Amino acid sequence: EIVLTQSPATLSLSPGERATLSCRASQSVSRYLAWYQQKPGQAPRLLIYDTSNRATGIPARFSGSGSGTDFTLTISSLEREDFAVYYCQHRSNWPLTFGGGTKVEIK
Amino acid sequence: EVQLVESGGGFIQPGGSLRLSCAASGFTVSSNYMSWVRQAPGKGLESVSVIYSSGDAYYADSVKGRFTISRDNSENTLFLQMNSLRAEDTAVYYCARASAAAAGYFFDYWGQGALVTVSS
């Protein structure tokens, strides 16, 4: 099973600041990595797939990069609606696994 | 418009059974790769099971032998039969669609979730 480790666990930032979230895989997942956003009481929402492709309707302030075992989600300038929990997920093989999440909170 | 609507959650005693349903609209379940993903209270996400368009299915080790994923093509509905339920199966269960064209086989549409509580 591929383990995805996200860091930091919590990121405290102000609106307008840049957020950088990390996801590290225990073995290579090539570029088969996605990022999701989840707000309380809601289902996750796909933001980025295949490392760097924005899903339909996702604003350009969200971007993804990386390959192999190290991946980054960047939010260039935080809007108030971006404060949420973010998960990475691979689809390299079964079982699909998710990272433990990074909570982006208002400072 | 793509929609996924789960039903069948509830409160059940350990050892009991439940069947979750996920009614899909706006696309064909049998032509897509569908999955059940769960989230225990206050915890992260866990892939429980997946069924491919071919009918091949996979399960997390934690549910193998107890849960069965299936679909009804005529009803365009995904199911998760859950037997021998344990307290650790308590979670919100989401059905999700993985689209090759729109999302590279990642989950681009999710249901609202069905809460399953296993407790005596």
PDB file of C-alpha atoms in Angstrom:
ATOM      1  CA  GLU A   1       0.000   0.000   0.000  1.00  0.00           C
ATOM      2  CA  ILE A   2       1.266   3.428  -0.948  1.00  0.00           C
ATOM      3  CA  VAL A   3       1.275   5.782   2.022  1.00  0.00           C
ATOM      4  CA  LEU A   4       0.742   9.474   1.332  1.00  0.00           C
ATOM      5  CA  THR A   5       2.075  11.859   3.973  1.00  0.00           C
ATOM      6  CA  GLN A   6       0.815  15.424   3.938  1.00  0.00           C
ATOM      7  CA  SER A   7       2.498  18.362   5.579  1.00  0.00           C
ATOM      8  CA  PRO A   8       1.983  20.494   7.458  1.00  0.00           C
ATOM      9  CA  ALA A   9      -1.023  19.166   9.331  1.00  0.00           C
ATOM     10  CA  THR A  10      -2.271  22.718   9.831  1.00  0.00           C
ATOM     11  CA  LEU A  11      -1.417  25.885   7.970  1.00  0.00           C
ATOM     12  CA  SER A  12      -2.429  29.194   9.545  1.00  0.00           C
ATOM     13  CA  LEU A  13      -2.528  31.992   6.999  1.00  0.00           C
ATOM     14  CA  SER A  14      -4.333  35.230   6.227  1.00  0.00           C
ATOM     15  CA  PRO A  15      -6.487  35.964   3.175  1.00  0.00           C
ATOM     16  CA  GLY A  16      -4.297  37.074   0.301  1.00  0.00           C
ATOM     17  CA  GLU A  17      -1.316  35.001   1.399  1.00  0.00           C
ATOM     18  CA  ARG A  18       0.195  32.133  -0.570  1.00  0.00           C
ATOM     19  CA  ALA A  19      -0.405  28.571   0.639  1.00  0.00           C
ATOM     20  CA  THR A  20       1.981  25.728  -0.134  1.00  0.00           C
ATOM     21  CA  LEU A  21       0.857  22.203   0.767  1.00  0.00           C
ATOM     22  CA  SER A  22       3.011  19.109   0.454  1.00  0.00           C
ATOM     23  CA  CYS A  23       2.214  15.458  -0.250  1.00  0.00           C
ATOM     24  CA  ARG A  24       4.914  12.793  -0.173  1.00  0.00           C
ATOM     25  CA  ALA A  25       4.361   9.234  -1.406  1.00  0.00           C
ATOM     26  CA  SER A  26       6.103   6.182   0.059  1.00  0.00           C
ATOM     27  CA  GLN A  27       6.881   5.037  -3.493  1.00  0.00           C
ATOM     28  CA  SER A  28       6.541   6.576  -6.932  1.00  0.00           C
ATOM     29  CA  VAL A  29       3.038   7.289  -8.164  1.00  0.00           C
ATOM     30  CA  SER A  30       4.335   8.792 -11.412  1.00  0.00           C
ATOM     31  CA  ARG A  31       2.007  11.747 -12.030  1.00  0.00           C
ATOM     32  CA  TYR A  32      -1.133   9.948 -10.841  1.00  0.00           C
ATOM     33  CA  LEU A  33      -1.919  12.278  -7.985  1.00  0.00           C
ATOM     34  CA  ALA A  34      -4.941  14.449  -7.241  1.00  0.00           C
ATOM     35  CA  TRP A  35      -5.885  17.104  -4.700  1.00  0.00           C
ATOM     36  CA  TYR A  36      -9.306  17.567  -3.117  1.00  0.00           C
ATOM     37  CA  GLN A  37     -10.801  20.290  -0.955  1.00  0.00           C
ATOM     38  CA  GLN A  38     -13.296  19.450   1.780  1.00  0.00           C
ATOM     39  CA  LYS A  39     -15.343  21.838   3.865  1.00  0.00           C
ATOM     40  CA  PRO A  40     -17.245  20.815   7.019  1.00  0.00           C
ATOM     41  CA  GLY A  41     -20.347  18.770   6.261  1.00  0.00           C
ATOM     42  CA  GLN A  42     -19.573  18.579   2.559  1.00  0.00           C
ATOM     43  CA  ALA A  43     -18.226  15.958   0.205  1.00  0.00           C
ATOM     44  CA  PRO A  44     -14.708  16.427  -1.132  1.00  0.00           C
ATOM     45  CA  ARG A  45     -14.298  18.471  -4.309  1.00  0.00           C
ATOM     46  CA  LEU A  46     -11.705  17.616  -6.939  1.00  0.00           C
ATOM     47  CA  LEU A  47      -9.292  20.488  -7.520  1.00  0.00           C
ATOM     48  CA  ILE A  48      -6.307  19.047  -9.371  1.00  0.00           C
ATOM     49  CA  TYR A  49      -5.787  15.703 -11.137  1.00  0.00           C
ATOM     50  CA  ASP A  50      -2.759  14.067 -12.743  1.00  0.00           C
ATOM     51  CA  THR A  51      -0.520  16.367 -10.666  1.00  0.00           C
ATOM     52  CA  SER A  52      -1.211  19.630 -12.447  1.00  0.00           C
ATOM     53  CA  ASN A  53      -4.522  19.609 -14.342  1.00  0.00           C
ATOM     54  CA  ARG A  54      -7.217  21.801 -12.861  1.00  0.00           C
ATOM     55  CA  ALA A  55     -10.638  20.172 -12.692  1.00  0.00           C
ATOM     56  CA  THR A  56     -13.601  21.834 -14.340  1.00  0.00           C
ATOM     57  CA  GLY A  57     -14.501  25.150 -12.754  1.00  0.00           C
ATOM     58  CA  ILE A  58     -11.461  25.361 -10.465  1.00  0.00           C
ATOM     59  CA  PRO A  59      -9.942  28.866 -10.282  1.00  0.00           C
ATOM     60  CA  ALA A  60      -6.474  29.527 -11.641  1.00  0.00           C
ATOM     61  CA  ARG A  61      -5.149  30.410  -8.175  1.00  0.00           C
ATOM     62  CA  PHE A  62      -4.967  26.647  -7.530  1.00  0.00           C
ATOM     63  CA  SER A  63      -1.979  24.902  -9.089  1.00  0.00           C
ATOM     64  CA  GLY A  64      -0.225  21.592  -8.649  1.00  0.00           C
ATOM     65  CA  SER A  65       3.271  20.357  -9.342  1.00  0.00           C
ATOM     66  CA  GLY A  66       5.621  17.451  -8.738  1.00  0.00           C
ATOM     67  CA  SER A  67       6.236  13.909  -9.891  1.00  0.00           C
ATOM     68  CA  GLY A  68       7.294  10.554  -8.514  1.00  0.00           C
ATOM     69  CA  THR A  69       7.076  10.912  -4.751  1.00  0.00           C
ATOM     70  CA  ASP A  70       6.917  14.659  -4.038  1.00  0.00           C
ATOM     71  CA  PHE A  71       3.966  16.856  -4.878  1.00  0.00           C
ATOM     72  CA  THR A  72       2.813  20.364  -4.064  1.00  0.00           C
ATOM     73  CA  LEU A  73      -0.502  22.171  -4.134  1.00  0.00           C
ATOM     74  CA  THR A  74      -0.170  25.933  -4.269  1.00  0.00           C
ATOM     75  CA  ILE A  75      -2.916  28.464  -3.677  1.00  0.00           C
ATOM     76  CA  SER A  76      -1.450  31.703  -4.978  1.00  0.00           C
ATOM     77  CA  SER A  77      -3.623  34.121  -2.984  1.00  0.00           C
ATOM     78  CA  LEU A  78      -6.030  32.746  -0.412  1.00  0.00           C
ATOM     79  CA  GLU A  79      -9.665  33.717  -0.646  1.00  0.00           C
ATOM     80  CA  ARG A  80     -11.928  33.299   2.387  1.00  0.00           C
ATOM     81  CA  GLU A  81     -13.676  30.340   0.747  1.00  0.00           C
ATOM     82  CA  ASP A  82     -10.349  28.484   0.466  1.00  0.00           C
ATOM     83  CA  PHE A  83     -10.075  27.849   4.193  1.00  0.00           C
ATOM     84  CA  ALA A  84     -10.769  24.115   4.356  1.00  0.00           C
ATOM     85  CA  VAL A  85      -9.070  20.727   4.583  1.00  0.00           C
ATOM     86  CA  TYR A  86      -7.074  19.503   1.589  1.00  0.00           C
ATOM     87  CA  TYR A  87      -6.357  15.864   0.752  1.00  0.00           C
ATOM     88  CA  CYS A  88      -4.056  14.303  -1.806  1.00  0.00           C
ATOM     89  CA  GLN A  89      -4.876  10.923  -3.403  1.00  0.00           C
ATOM     90  CA  HIS A  90      -3.047   8.599  -5.765  1.00  0.00           C
ATOM     91  CA  ARG A  91      -4.438   6.171  -8.314  1.00  0.00           C
ATOM     92  CA  SER A  92      -1.214   4.379  -9.175  1.00  0.00           C
ATOM     93  CA  ASN A  93      -2.543   1.033  -7.971  1.00  0.00           C
ATOM     94  CA  TRP A  94      -5.074  -0.495  -5.582  1.00  0.00           C
ATOM     95  CA  PRO A  95      -5.663   0.336  -2.861  1.00  0.00           C
ATOM     96  CA  LEU A  96      -6.178   3.963  -3.751  1.00  0.00           C
ATOM     97  CA  THR A  97      -5.075   5.930  -0.740  1.00  0.00           C
ATOM     98  CA  PHE A  98      -5.498   9.445   0.551  1.00  0.00           C
ATOM     99  CA  GLY A  99      -3.164  11.545   2.604  1.00  0.00           C
ATOM    100  CA  GLY A 100      -4.103  12.501   6.135  1.00  0.00           C
ATOM    101  CA  GLY A 101      -5.050  16.037   5.130  1.00  0.00           C
ATOM    102  CA  THR A 102      -3.825  19.577   5.655  1.00  0.00           C
ATOM    103  CA  LYS A 103      -6.141  22.040   7.335  1.00  0.00           C
ATOM    104  CA  VAL A 104      -5.774  25.586   6.044  1.00  0.00           C
ATOM    105  CA  GLU A 105      -7.108  27.882   8.731  1.00  0.00           C
ATOM    106  CA  ILE A 106      -7.491  31.605   9.080  1.00  0.00           C
ATOM    107  CA  LYS A 107      -4.710  33.203  11.078  1.00  0.00           C
TER     108      LYS A 107
ATOM    109  CA  GLU B   1     -26.416  17.382 -14.891  1.00  0.00           C
ATOM    110  CA  VAL B   2     -24.462  14.685 -13.063  1.00  0.00           C
ATOM    111  CA  GLN B   3     -25.902  13.747  -9.675  1.00  0.00           C
ATOM    112  CA  LEU B   4     -25.229  10.994  -7.150  1.00  0.00           C
ATOM    113  CA  VAL B   5     -27.731  10.416  -4.348  1.00  0.00           C
ATOM    114  CA  GLU B   6     -26.942   7.930  -1.591  1.00  0.00           C
ATOM    115  CA  SER B   7     -29.475   6.232   0.645  1.00  0.00           C
ATOM    116  CA  GLY B   8     -29.644   3.325   3.061  1.00  0.00           C
ATOM    117  CA  GLY B   9     -27.509   4.576   5.905  1.00  0.00           C
ATOM    118  CA  GLY B  10     -28.575   4.287   9.508  1.00  0.00           C
ATOM    119  CA  PHE B  11     -27.946   2.868  12.937  1.00  0.00           C
ATOM    120  CA  ILE B  12     -27.100  -0.826  13.170  1.00  0.00           C
ATOM    121  CA  GLN B  13     -25.810  -3.157  15.857  1.00  0.00           C
ATOM    122  CA  PRO B  14     -22.445  -4.896  15.494  1.00  0.00           C
ATOM    123  CA  GLY B  15     -22.748  -7.990  13.329  1.00  0.00           C
ATOM    124  CA  GLY B  16     -25.658  -6.552  11.377  1.00  0.00           C
ATOM    125  CA  SER B  17     -26.045  -5.780   7.687  1.00  0.00           C
ATOM    126  CA  LEU B  18     -26.915  -2.714   5.646  1.00  0.00           C
ATOM    127  CA  ARG B  19     -27.127  -1.997   1.941  1.00  0.00           C
ATOM    128  CA  LEU B  20     -26.220   1.421   0.639  1.00  0.00           C
ATOM    129  CA  SER B  21     -27.574   2.656  -2.671  1.00  0.00           C
ATOM    130  CA  CYS B  22     -26.268   5.407  -4.913  1.00  0.00           C
ATOM    131  CA  ALA B  23     -28.683   6.539  -7.594  1.00  0.00           C
ATOM    132  CA  ALA B  24     -26.929   8.198 -10.503  1.00  0.00           C
ATOM    133  CA  SER B  25     -28.269  10.610 -13.096  1.00  0.00           C
ATOM    134  CA  GLY B  26     -26.679  12.453 -15.980  1.00  0.00           C
ATOM    135  CA  PHE B  27     -24.316   9.616 -16.880  1.00  0.00           C
ATOM    136  CA  THR B  28     -24.214   5.807 -17.110  1.00  0.00           C
ATOM    137  CA  VAL B  29     -22.881   3.992 -14.046  1.00  0.00           C
ATOM    138  CA  SER B  30     -21.858   0.891 -15.994  1.00  0.00           C
ATOM    139  CA  SER B  31     -19.679   2.927 -18.357  1.00  0.00           C
ATOM    140  CA  ASN B  32     -17.652   4.486 -15.552  1.00  0.00           C
ATOM    141  CA  TYR B  33     -15.413   3.454 -12.722  1.00  0.00           C
ATOM    142  CA  MET B  34     -17.365   3.922  -9.487  1.00  0.00           C
ATOM    143  CA  SER B  35     -16.223   3.782  -5.910  1.00  0.00           C
ATOM    144  CA  TRP B  36     -17.282   3.947  -2.289  1.00  0.00           C
ATOM    145  CA  VAL B  37     -15.138   6.148  -0.072  1.00  0.00           C
ATOM    146  CA  ARG B  38     -15.747   6.469   3.654  1.00  0.00           C
ATOM    147  CA  GLN B  39     -14.827   8.975   6.323  1.00  0.00           C
ATOM    148  CA  ALA B  40     -14.966   8.099  10.001  1.00  0.00           C
ATOM    149  CA  PRO B  41     -16.050  10.950  12.306  1.00  0.00           C
ATOM    150  CA  GLY B  42     -13.310  13.576  12.449  1.00  0.00           C
ATOM    151  CA  LYS B  43     -10.971  11.463  10.328  1.00  0.00           C
ATOM    152  CA  GLY B  44      -9.635  11.342   6.796  1.00  0.00           C
ATOM    153  CA  LEU B  45     -10.807   9.585   3.644  1.00  0.00           C
ATOM    154  CA  GLU B  46     -10.540   5.843   2.951  1.00  0.00           C
ATOM    155  CA  SER B  47     -11.271   4.057  -0.328  1.00  0.00           C
ATOM    156  CA  VAL B  48     -13.490   1.098   0.514  1.00  0.00           C
ATOM    157  CA  SER B  49     -14.255  -0.460  -2.849  1.00  0.00           C
ATOM    158  CA  VAL B  50     -14.170   0.206  -6.568  1.00  0.00           C
ATOM    159  CA  ILE B  51     -15.926  -1.343  -9.554  1.00  0.00           C
ATOM    160  CA  TYR B  52     -14.651  -0.831 -13.061  1.00  0.00           C
ATOM    161  CA  SER B  53     -16.738  -0.669 -16.216  1.00  0.00           C
ATOM    162  CA  SER B  54     -15.537  -4.228 -16.912  1.00  0.00           C
ATOM    163  CA  GLY B  55     -17.190  -5.378 -13.686  1.00  0.00           C
ATOM    164  CA  ASP B  56     -13.903  -6.069 -11.912  1.00  0.00           C
ATOM    165  CA  ALA B  57     -14.086  -5.029  -8.278  1.00  0.00           C
ATOM    166  CA  TYR B  58     -11.535  -4.380  -5.548  1.00  0.00           C
ATOM    167  CA  TYR B  59     -11.848  -3.968  -1.802  1.00  0.00           C
ATOM    168  CA  ALA B  60      -9.846  -2.500   1.032  1.00  0.00           C
ATOM    169  CA  ASP B  61      -8.349  -5.185   3.268  1.00  0.00           C
ATOM    170  CA  SER B  62     -10.431  -3.825   6.147  1.00  0.00           C
ATOM    171  CA  VAL B  63     -13.700  -4.793   4.422  1.00  0.00           C
ATOM    172  CA  LYS B  64     -12.695  -7.716   2.188  1.00  0.00           C
ATOM    173  CA  GLY B  65     -15.031 -10.664   2.646  1.00  0.00           C
ATOM    174  CA  ARG B  66     -17.655  -8.523   4.388  1.00  0.00           C
ATOM    175  CA  PHE B  67     -18.599  -5.846   1.816  1.00  0.00           C
ATOM    176  CA  THR B  68     -19.742  -6.335  -1.781  1.00  0.00           C
ATOM    177  CA  ILE B  69     -19.968  -3.636  -4.426  1.00  0.00           C
ATOM    178  CA  SER B  70     -22.423  -4.068  -7.294  1.00  0.00           C
ATOM    179  CA  ARG B  71     -24.485  -2.120  -9.756  1.00  0.00           C
ATOM    180  CA  ASP B  72     -27.883  -2.342 -11.404  1.00  0.00           C
ATOM    181  CA  ASN B  73     -27.585  -1.152 -14.960  1.00  0.00           C
ATOM    182  CA  SER B  74     -31.336  -0.884 -15.497  1.00  0.00           C
ATOM    183  CA  GLU B  75     -31.671   1.390 -12.452  1.00  0.00           C
ATOM    184  CA  ASN B  76     -28.338   3.151 -13.055  1.00  0.00           C
ATOM    185  CA  THR B  77     -27.553   2.569  -9.400  1.00  0.00           C
ATOM    186  CA  LEU B  78     -24.464   1.542  -7.429  1.00  0.00           C
ATOM    187  CA  PHE B  79     -24.751  -0.551  -4.268  1.00  0.00           C
ATOM    188  CA  LEU B  80     -22.612  -1.485  -1.295  1.00  0.00           C
ATOM    189  CA  GLN B  81     -23.770  -4.526   0.666  1.00  0.00           C
ATOM    190  CA  MET B  82     -22.196  -4.395   4.106  1.00  0.00           C
ATOM    191  CA  ASN B  83     -22.294  -7.518   6.295  1.00  0.00           C
ATOM    192  CA  SER B  84     -20.782  -8.375   9.681  1.00  0.00           C
ATOM    193  CA  LEU B  85     -20.568  -4.701  10.521  1.00  0.00           C
ATOM    194  CA  ARG B  86     -18.140  -3.555  13.195  1.00  0.00           C
ATOM    195  CA  ALA B  87     -17.897  -0.396  15.285  1.00  0.00           C
ATOM    196  CA  GLU B  88     -14.904   0.675  13.197  1.00  0.00           C
ATOM    197  CA  ASP B  89     -17.120   0.730  10.083  1.00  0.00           C
ATOM    198  CA  THR B  90     -18.915   3.769  11.513  1.00  0.00           C
ATOM    199  CA  ALA B  91     -18.460   6.523   8.940  1.00  0.00           C
ATOM    200  CA  VAL B  92     -20.021   8.680   6.286  1.00  0.00           C
ATOM    201  CA  TYR B  93     -20.004   6.657   3.084  1.00  0.00           C
ATOM    202  CA  TYR B  94     -19.677   8.546  -0.180  1.00  0.00           C
ATOM    203  CA  CYS B  95     -20.179   7.141  -3.641  1.00  0.00           C
ATOM    204  CA  ALA B  96     -17.993   8.755  -6.240  1.00  0.00           C
ATOM    205  CA  ARG B  97     -17.502   8.650  -9.985  1.00  0.00           C
ATOM    206  CA  ALA B  98     -14.082   8.501 -11.580  1.00  0.00           C
ATOM    207  CA  SER B  99     -14.094   9.943 -15.062  1.00  0.00           C
ATOM    208  CA  ALA B 100     -11.298   9.162 -17.473  1.00  0.00           C
ATOM    209  CA  ALA B 101     -12.159  11.985 -19.837  1.00  0.00           C
ATOM    210  CA  ALA B 102     -12.870  14.727 -17.325  1.00  0.00           C
ATOM    211  CA  ALA B 103     -10.554  13.833 -14.474  1.00  0.00           C
ATOM    212  CA  GLY B 104      -7.989  11.219 -15.419  1.00  0.00           C
ATOM    213  CA  TYR B 105      -9.778   8.496 -13.425  1.00  0.00           C
ATOM    214  CA  PHE B 106      -9.935  10.608 -10.275  1.00  0.00           C
ATOM    215  CA  PHE B 107     -13.201  11.319  -8.463  1.00  0.00           C
ATOM    216  CA  ASP B 108     -14.911  14.252 -10.141  1.00  0.00           C
ATOM    217  CA  TYR B 109     -18.423  13.752  -8.735  1.00  0.00           C
ATOM    218  CA  TRP B 110     -19.411  12.728  -5.225  1.00  0.00           C
ATOM    219  CA  GLY B 111     -22.696  12.033  -3.501  1.00  0.00           C
ATOM    220  CA  GLN B 112     -23.781  13.868  -0.373  1.00  0.00           C
ATOM    221  CA  GLY B 113     -22.826  10.935   1.853  1.00  0.00           C
ATOM    222  CA  ALA B 114     -24.735   8.383   3.927  1.00  0.00           C
ATOM    223  CA  LEU B 115     -23.998   8.038   7.635  1.00  0.00           C
ATOM    224  CA  VAL B 116     -23.588   4.510   8.950  1.00  0.00           C
ATOM    225  CA  THR B 117     -23.379   4.126  12.720  1.00  0.00           C
ATOM    226  CA  VAL B 118     -22.488   0.726  14.159  1.00  0.00           C
ATOM    227  CA  SER B 119     -23.063   0.536  17.878  1.00  0.00           C
ATOM    228  CA  SER B 120     -24.675  -1.602  20.528  1.00  0.00           C
TER     229      SER B 120
END
